[in-house]
Tab-separated table of C-alpha atoms in Angstrom:
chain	number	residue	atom	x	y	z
A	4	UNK	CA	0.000	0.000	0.000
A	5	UNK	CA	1.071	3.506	1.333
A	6	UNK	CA	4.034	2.715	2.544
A	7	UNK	CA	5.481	0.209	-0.344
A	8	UNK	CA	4.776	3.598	-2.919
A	9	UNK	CA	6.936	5.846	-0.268
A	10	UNK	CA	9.474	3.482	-0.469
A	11	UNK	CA	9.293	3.104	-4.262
A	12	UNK	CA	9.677	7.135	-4.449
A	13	UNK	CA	12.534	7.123	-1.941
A	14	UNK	CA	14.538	4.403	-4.122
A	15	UNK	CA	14.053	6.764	-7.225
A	16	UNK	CA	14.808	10.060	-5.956
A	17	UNK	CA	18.405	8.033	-4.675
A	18	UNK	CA	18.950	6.392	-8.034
A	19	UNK	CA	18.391	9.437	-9.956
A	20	UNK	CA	20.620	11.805	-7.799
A	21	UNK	CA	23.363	8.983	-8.396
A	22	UNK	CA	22.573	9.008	-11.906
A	23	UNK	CA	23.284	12.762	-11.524
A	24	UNK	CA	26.392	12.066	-9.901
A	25	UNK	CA	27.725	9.590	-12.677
A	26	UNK	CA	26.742	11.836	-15.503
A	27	UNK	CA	28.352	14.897	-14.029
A	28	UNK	CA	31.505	12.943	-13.126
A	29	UNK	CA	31.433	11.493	-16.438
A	30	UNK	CA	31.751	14.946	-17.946
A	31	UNK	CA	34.606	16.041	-16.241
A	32	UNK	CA	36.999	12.638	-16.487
A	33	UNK	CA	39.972	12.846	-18.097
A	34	UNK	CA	40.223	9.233	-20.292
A	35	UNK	CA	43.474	7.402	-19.721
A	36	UNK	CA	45.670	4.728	-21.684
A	37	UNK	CA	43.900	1.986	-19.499
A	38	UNK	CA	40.538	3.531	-20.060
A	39	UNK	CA	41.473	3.651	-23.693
A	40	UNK	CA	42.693	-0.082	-23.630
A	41	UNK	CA	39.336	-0.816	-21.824
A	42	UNK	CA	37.144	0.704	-24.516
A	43	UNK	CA	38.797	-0.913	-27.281
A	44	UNK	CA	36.756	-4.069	-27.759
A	45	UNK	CA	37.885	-4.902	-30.799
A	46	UNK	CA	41.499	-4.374	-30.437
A	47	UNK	CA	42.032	-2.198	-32.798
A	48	UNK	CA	43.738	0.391	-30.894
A	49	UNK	CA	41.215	3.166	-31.489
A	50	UNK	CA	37.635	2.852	-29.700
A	51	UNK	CA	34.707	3.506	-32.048
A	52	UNK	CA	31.420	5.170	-31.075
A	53	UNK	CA	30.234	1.672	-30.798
A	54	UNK	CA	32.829	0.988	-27.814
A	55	UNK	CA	32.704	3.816	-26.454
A	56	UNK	CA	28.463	3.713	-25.766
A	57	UNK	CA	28.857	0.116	-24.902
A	58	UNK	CA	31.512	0.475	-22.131
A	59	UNK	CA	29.740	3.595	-21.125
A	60	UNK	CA	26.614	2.045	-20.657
A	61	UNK	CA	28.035	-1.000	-18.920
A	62	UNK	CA	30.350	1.037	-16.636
A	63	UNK	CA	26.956	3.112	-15.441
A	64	UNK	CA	25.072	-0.125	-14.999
A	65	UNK	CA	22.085	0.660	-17.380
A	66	UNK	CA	22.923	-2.604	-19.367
A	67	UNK	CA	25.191	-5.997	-18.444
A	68	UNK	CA	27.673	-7.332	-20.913
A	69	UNK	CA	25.451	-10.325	-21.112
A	70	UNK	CA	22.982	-8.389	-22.725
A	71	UNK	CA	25.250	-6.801	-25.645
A	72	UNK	CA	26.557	-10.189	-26.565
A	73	UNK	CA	23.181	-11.445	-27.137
A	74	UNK	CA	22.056	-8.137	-29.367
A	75	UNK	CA	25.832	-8.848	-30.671
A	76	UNK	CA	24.506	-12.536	-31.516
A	77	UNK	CA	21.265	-11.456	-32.964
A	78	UNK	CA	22.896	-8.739	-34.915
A	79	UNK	CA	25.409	-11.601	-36.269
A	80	UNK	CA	22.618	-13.605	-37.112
A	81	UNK	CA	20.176	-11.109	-39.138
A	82	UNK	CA	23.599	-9.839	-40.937
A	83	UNK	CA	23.598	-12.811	-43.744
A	84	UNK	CA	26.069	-11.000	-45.934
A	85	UNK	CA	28.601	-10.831	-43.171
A	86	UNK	CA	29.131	-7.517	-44.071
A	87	UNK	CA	28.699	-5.540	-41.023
A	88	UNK	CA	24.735	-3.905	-41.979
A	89	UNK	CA	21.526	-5.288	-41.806
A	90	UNK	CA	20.225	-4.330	-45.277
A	91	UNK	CA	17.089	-5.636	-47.603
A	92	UNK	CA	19.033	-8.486	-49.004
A	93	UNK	CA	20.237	-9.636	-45.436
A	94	UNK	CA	15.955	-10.195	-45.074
A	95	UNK	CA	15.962	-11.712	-48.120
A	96	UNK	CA	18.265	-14.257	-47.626
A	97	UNK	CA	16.537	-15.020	-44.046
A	98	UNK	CA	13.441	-15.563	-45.236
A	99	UNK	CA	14.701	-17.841	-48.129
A	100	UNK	CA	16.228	-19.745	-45.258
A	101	UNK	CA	12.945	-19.777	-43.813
A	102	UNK	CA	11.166	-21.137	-46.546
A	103	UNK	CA	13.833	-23.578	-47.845
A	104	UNK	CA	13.804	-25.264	-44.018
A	105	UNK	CA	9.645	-25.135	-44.238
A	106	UNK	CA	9.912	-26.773	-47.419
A	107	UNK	CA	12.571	-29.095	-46.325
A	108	UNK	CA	10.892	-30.157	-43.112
A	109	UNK	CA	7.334	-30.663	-45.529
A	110	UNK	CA	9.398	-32.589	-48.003
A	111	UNK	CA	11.092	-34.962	-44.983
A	112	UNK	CA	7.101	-35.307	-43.982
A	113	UNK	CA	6.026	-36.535	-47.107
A	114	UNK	CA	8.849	-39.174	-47.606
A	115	UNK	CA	8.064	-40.230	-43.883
A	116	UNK	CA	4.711	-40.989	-44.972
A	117	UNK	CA	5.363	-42.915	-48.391
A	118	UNK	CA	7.651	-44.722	-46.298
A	119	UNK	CA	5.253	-46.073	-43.934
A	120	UNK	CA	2.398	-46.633	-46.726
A	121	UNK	CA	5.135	-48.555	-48.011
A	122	UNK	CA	5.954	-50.390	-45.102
A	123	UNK	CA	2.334	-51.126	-44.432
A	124	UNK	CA	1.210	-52.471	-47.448
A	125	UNK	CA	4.148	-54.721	-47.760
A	126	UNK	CA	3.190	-55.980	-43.928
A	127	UNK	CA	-0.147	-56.190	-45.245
A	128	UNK	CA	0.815	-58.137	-48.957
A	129	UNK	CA	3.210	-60.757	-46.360
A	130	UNK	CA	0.529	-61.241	-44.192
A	131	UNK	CA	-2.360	-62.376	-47.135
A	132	UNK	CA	0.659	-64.649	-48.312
A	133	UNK	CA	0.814	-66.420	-45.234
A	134	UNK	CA	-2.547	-67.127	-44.501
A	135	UNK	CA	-3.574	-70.344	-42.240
A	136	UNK	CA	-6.478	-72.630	-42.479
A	137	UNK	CA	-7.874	-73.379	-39.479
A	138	UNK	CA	-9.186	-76.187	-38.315
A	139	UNK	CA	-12.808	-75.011	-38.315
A	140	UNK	CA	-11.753	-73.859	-42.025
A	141	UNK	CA	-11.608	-69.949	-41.313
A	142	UNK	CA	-8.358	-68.068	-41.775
A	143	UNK	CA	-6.327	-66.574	-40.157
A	144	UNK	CA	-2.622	-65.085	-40.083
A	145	UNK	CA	-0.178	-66.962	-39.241
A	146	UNK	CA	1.923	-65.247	-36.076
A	147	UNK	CA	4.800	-67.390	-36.877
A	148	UNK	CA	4.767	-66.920	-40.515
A	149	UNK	CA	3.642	-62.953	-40.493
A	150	UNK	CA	6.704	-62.166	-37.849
A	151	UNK	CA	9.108	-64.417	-40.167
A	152	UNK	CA	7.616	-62.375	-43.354
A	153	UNK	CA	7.865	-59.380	-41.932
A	154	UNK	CA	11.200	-58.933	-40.883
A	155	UNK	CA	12.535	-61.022	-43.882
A	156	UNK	CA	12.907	-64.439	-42.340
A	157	UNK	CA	12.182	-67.901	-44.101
A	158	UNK	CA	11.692	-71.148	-41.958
């Protein structure tokens, strides 16, 4: 209730004045070689606008380094061309992907089920082949001789 919003208020007003603090520290810093060597992800020995956000934003706790290698890893992914942009034939090529592993998985389907038509008839051919007549002179299958036919064995 009451006293669980007072608390959420207090909590704010602290985080923001530290978030003050940061920015207005952050302003007045002098970067060194370290810092420098920090920044530079890539190890390039210059820091991009890239690095330079990224450590930034780590270093002030707004986002983890977990979370930038998964948008790293997502960005990798969507960027088909390898080329560094996400661009109109990077889409393209995803949602040929797509399609091809749609029609792939439809094709696999379809050969699953000839396959067991197949596999079902033949059981069914082998089994009128090695029909019994009983002694009250109905038929019947054979257990012996439908296993034997079945999996390809002769007596």
């Amino acid at each position: 209730g009451c006293m669980g919003v007072m608390l959420s208020n207090v909590a704010n007003v602290i985080l923001n004045r530290k978030r003050s603090l940061v920015l207005s520290e952050l302003g007045k810093k002098q970067f060194t070689m370290e810092d420098l060597l920090a920044m530079d992800a890539d190890g390039d020995g210059g820091v991009s606008m890239l690095e330079y956000v990224e450590f930034m934003l780590v270093s002030m706790q707004k986002v983890d380094k977990e979370l930038l290698d998964r948008l790293h890893d997502q960005f990798r992914a969507m960027d088909v061309t390898g080329d560094g942009r996400i661009e109109k034939d990077d889409l393209k090529l995803l949602a040929r992907r797509k399609l091809q592993q749609v029609e792939n998985k439809l094709e696999l389907s379809n050969y699953k089920t000839l396959l067991l038509s197949k596999c079902k008839n033949n059981w069914i051919d082998r089994s009128k082949n090695n029909m019994e007549v009983g002694k009250d002179g109905g038929t019947r299958i054979g257990f012996y001789n439908s296993m034997t036919s079945t999996v390809g064995l002769s007596r």
